[in-house]
Short mmCIF file of C-alpha atoms (C1' of nucleotides) in Angstrom, two decimals:
data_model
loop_
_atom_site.label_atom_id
_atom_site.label_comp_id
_atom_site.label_asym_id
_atom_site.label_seq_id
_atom_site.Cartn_x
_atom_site.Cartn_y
_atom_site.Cartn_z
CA UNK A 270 -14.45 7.98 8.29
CA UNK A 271 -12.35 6.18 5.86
CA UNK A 272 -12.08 3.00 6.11
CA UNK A 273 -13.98 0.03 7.43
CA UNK A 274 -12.20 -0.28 11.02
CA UNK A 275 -12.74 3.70 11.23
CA UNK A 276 -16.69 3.38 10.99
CA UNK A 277 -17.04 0.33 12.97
CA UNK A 278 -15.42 1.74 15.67
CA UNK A 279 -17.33 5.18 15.30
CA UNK A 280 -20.63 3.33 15.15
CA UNK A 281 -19.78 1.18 18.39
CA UNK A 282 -18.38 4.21 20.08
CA UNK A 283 -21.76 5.97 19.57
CA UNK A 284 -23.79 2.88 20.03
CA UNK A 285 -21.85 2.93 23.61
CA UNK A 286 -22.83 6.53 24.41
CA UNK A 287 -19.51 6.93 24.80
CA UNK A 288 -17.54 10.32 23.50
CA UNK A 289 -14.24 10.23 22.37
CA UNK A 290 -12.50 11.33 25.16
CA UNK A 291 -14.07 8.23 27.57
CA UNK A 292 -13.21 5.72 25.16
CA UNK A 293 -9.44 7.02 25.44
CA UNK A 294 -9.67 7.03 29.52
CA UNK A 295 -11.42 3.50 29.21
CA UNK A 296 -9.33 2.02 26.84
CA UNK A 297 -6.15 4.32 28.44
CA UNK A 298 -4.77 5.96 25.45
CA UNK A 299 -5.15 9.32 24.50
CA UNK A 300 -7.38 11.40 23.15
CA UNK A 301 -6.32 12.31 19.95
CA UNK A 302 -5.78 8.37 19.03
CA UNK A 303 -9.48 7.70 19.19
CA UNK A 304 -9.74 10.50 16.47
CA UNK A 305 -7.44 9.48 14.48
CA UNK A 306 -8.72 5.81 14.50
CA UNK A 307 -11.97 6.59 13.35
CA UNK A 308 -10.32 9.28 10.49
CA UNK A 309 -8.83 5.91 8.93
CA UNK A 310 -4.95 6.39 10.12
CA UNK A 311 -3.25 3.52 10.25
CA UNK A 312 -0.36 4.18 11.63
CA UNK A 313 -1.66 3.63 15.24
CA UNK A 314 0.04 0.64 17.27
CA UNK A 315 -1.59 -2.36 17.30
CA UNK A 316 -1.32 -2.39 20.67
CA UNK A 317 -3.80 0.75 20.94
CA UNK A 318 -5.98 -0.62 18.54
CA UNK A 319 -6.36 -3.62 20.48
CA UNK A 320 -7.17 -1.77 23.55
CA UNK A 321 -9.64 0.17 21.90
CA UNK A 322 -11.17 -3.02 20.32
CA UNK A 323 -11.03 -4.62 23.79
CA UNK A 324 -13.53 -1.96 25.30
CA UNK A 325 -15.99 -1.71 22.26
CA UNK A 326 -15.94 -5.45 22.90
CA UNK A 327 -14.92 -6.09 19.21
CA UNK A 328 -12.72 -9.04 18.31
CA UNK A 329 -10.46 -9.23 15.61
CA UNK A 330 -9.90 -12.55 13.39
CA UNK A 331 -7.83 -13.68 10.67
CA UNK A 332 -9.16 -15.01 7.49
CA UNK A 333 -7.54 -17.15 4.61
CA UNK A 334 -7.31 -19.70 2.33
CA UNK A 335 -4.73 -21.42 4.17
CA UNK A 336 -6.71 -21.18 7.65
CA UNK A 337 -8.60 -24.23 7.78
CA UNK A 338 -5.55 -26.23 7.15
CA UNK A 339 -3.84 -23.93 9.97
CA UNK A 340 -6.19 -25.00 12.38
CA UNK A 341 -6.13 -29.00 11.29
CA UNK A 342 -2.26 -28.67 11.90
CA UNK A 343 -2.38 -27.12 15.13
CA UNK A 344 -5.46 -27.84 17.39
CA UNK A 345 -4.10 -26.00 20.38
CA UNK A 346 -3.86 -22.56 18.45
CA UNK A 347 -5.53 -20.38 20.93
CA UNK A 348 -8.12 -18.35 18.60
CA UNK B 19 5.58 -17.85 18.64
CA UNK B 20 3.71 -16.43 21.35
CA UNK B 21 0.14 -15.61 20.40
CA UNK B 22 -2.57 -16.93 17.33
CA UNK B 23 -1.20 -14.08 15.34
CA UNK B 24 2.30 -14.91 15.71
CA UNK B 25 2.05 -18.14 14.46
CA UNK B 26 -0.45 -17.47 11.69
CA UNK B 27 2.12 -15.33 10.10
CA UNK B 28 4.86 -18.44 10.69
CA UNK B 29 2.36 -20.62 9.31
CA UNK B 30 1.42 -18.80 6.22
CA UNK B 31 4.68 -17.35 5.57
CA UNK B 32 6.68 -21.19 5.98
CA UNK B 33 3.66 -22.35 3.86
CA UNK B 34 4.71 -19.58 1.06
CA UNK B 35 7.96 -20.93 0.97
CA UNK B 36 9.40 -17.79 2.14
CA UNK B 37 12.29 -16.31 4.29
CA UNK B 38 11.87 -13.80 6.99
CA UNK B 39 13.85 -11.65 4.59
CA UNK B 40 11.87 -12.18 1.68
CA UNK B 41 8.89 -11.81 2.99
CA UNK B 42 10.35 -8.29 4.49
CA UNK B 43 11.24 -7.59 0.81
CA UNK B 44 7.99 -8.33 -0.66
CA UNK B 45 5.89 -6.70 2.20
CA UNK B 46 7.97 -3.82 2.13
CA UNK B 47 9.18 -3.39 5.96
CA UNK B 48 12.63 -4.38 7.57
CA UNK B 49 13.32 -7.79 8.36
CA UNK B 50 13.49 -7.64 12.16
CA UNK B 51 9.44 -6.63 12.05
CA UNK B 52 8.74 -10.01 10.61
CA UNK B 53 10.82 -11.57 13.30
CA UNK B 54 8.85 -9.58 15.95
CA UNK B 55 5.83 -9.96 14.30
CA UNK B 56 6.37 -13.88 14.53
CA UNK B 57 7.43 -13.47 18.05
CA UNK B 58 4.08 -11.64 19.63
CA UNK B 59 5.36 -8.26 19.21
CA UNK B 60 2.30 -6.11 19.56
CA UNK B 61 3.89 -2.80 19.17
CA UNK B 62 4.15 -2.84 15.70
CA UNK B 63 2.29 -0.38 13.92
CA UNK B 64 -0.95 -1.15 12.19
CA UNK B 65 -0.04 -0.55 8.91
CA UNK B 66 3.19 -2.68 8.60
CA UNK B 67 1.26 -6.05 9.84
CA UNK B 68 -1.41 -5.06 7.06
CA UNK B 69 1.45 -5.17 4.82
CA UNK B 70 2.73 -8.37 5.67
CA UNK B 71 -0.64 -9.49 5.95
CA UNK B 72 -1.69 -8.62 2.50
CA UNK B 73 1.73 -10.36 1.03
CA UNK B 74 0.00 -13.79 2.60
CA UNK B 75 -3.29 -13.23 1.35
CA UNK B 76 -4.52 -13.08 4.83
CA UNK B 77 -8.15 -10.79 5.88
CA UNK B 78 -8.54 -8.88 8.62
CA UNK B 79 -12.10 -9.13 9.71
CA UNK B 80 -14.14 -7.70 12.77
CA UNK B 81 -16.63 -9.32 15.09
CA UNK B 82 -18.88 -7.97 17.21
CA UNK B 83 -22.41 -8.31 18.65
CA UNK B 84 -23.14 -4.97 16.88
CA UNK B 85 -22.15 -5.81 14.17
CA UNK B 86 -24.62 -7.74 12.34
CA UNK B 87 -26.44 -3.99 13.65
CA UNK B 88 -24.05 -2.42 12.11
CA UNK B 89 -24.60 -4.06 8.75
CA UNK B 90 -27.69 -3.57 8.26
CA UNK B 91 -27.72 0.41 8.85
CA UNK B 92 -24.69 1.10 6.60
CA UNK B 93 -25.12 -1.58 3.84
CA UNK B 94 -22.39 0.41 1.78
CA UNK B 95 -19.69 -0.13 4.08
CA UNK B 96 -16.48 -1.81 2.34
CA UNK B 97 -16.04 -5.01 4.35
"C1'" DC C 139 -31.52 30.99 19.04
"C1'" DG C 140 -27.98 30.38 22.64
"C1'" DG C 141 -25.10 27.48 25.81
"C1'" DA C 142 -22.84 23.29 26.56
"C1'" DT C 143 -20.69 19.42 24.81
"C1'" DT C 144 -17.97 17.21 21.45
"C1'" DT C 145 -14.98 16.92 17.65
"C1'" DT C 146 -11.36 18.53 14.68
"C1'" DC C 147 -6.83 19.73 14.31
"C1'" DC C 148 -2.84 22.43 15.72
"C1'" DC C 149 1.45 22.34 18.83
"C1'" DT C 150 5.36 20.41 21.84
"C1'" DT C 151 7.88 16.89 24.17
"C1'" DA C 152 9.04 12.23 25.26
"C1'" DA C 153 9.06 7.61 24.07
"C1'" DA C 154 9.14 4.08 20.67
"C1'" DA C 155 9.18 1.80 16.14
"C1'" DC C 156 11.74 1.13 12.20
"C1'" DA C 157 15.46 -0.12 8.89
"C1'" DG C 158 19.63 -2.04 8.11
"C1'" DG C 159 23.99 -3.90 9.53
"C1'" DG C 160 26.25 -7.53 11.78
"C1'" DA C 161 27.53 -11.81 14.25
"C1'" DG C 162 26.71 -15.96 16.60
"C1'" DA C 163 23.26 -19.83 17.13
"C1'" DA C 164 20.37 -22.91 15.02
"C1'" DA C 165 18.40 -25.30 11.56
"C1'" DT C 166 18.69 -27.30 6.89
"C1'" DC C 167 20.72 -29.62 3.18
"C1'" DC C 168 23.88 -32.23 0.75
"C1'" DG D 278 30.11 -33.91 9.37
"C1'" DG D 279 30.62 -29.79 6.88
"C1'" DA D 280 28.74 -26.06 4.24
"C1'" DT D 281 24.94 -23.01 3.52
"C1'" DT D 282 20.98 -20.86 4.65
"C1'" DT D 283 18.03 -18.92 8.00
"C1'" DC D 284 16.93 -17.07 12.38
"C1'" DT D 285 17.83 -14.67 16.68
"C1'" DC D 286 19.05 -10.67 18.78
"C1'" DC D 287 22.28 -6.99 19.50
"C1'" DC D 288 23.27 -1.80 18.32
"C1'" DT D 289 22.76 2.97 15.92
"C1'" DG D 290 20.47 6.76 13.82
"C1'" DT D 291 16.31 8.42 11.90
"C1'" DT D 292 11.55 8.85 11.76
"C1'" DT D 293 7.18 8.44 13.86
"C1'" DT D 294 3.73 7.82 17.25
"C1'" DA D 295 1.50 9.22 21.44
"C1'" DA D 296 -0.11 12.18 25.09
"C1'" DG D 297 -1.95 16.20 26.61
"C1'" DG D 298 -3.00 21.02 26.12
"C1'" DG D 299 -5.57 24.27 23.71
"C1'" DA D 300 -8.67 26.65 20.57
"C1'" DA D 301 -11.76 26.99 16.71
"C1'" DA D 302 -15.45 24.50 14.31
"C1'" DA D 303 -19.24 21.65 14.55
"C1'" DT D 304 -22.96 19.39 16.80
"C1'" DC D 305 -26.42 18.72 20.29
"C1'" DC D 306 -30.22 20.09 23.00
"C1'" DG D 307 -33.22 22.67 25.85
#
DNA sequence: CGGATTTTCCCTTAAAACAGGGAGAAATCC
DNA sequence: GGATTTCTCCCTGTTTTAAGGGAAAATCCG
């Protein structure tokens, strides 16, 4: 437990009752990825992370300075 | 520009006044990740996006239904 | 305390990302 | 319109992730 995406996804893995093992046959990667995600490596692909976020029904935004005026400029963004 | 964070990144990164290249340069990674990055790639690994995501001072953040939970039982956690 | 479950962490093999080069297409700028 | 910059998208070699097995350490629970 490392960083903050490592403990929110231990706490929601828990909260699930789920061990590590079924959230890697749920979210269909392996094993040893869920450990690693919640021990703060970051070299995972996003693509896994997203399927593990997907499960633990977490959702993932973006956040900046710039945003607002992002999402004045294009109304059909899809977020 | 397939997906909200593909053109988030086009959108901040035009905004910076910067070239794929450049922004490679600056975030540290090769330029053909910022190209994929800008064209939905979601194979790239975790820890190059936060790179390139850090160069255009955008946040990460996480949302869940746990998570307001989650805050409350681990009031040190660095988000 | 014990037994069962789960996690940590090693290994091997296969698949994939990555960087950087390059060249043509496309966009941008006089 | 022509020159310059930028982007798209190929290819090559190197490095890395990912899966799954396995075994010791840790944790859980009756």
């Amino acid at each position: 437990m490392q960083n903050s995406l490592a403990s929110i996804i231990l706490f929601h893995r828990k909260r699930s009752g789920l061990t590590q093992q079924k959230l890697a046959e749920l979210a269909g990667v392996g094993k040893n990825l869920i450990y690693e995600l919640e021990n703060g490596k970051q070299s995972v692909r996003l693509e896994n992370l997203l399927k593990v976020l997907r499960v633990l029904n977490i959702e993932l935004d973006f956040h900046s300075p710039l945003r607002e005026s992002f999402l004045r400029e294009s109304p059909d963004a899809e977020c």
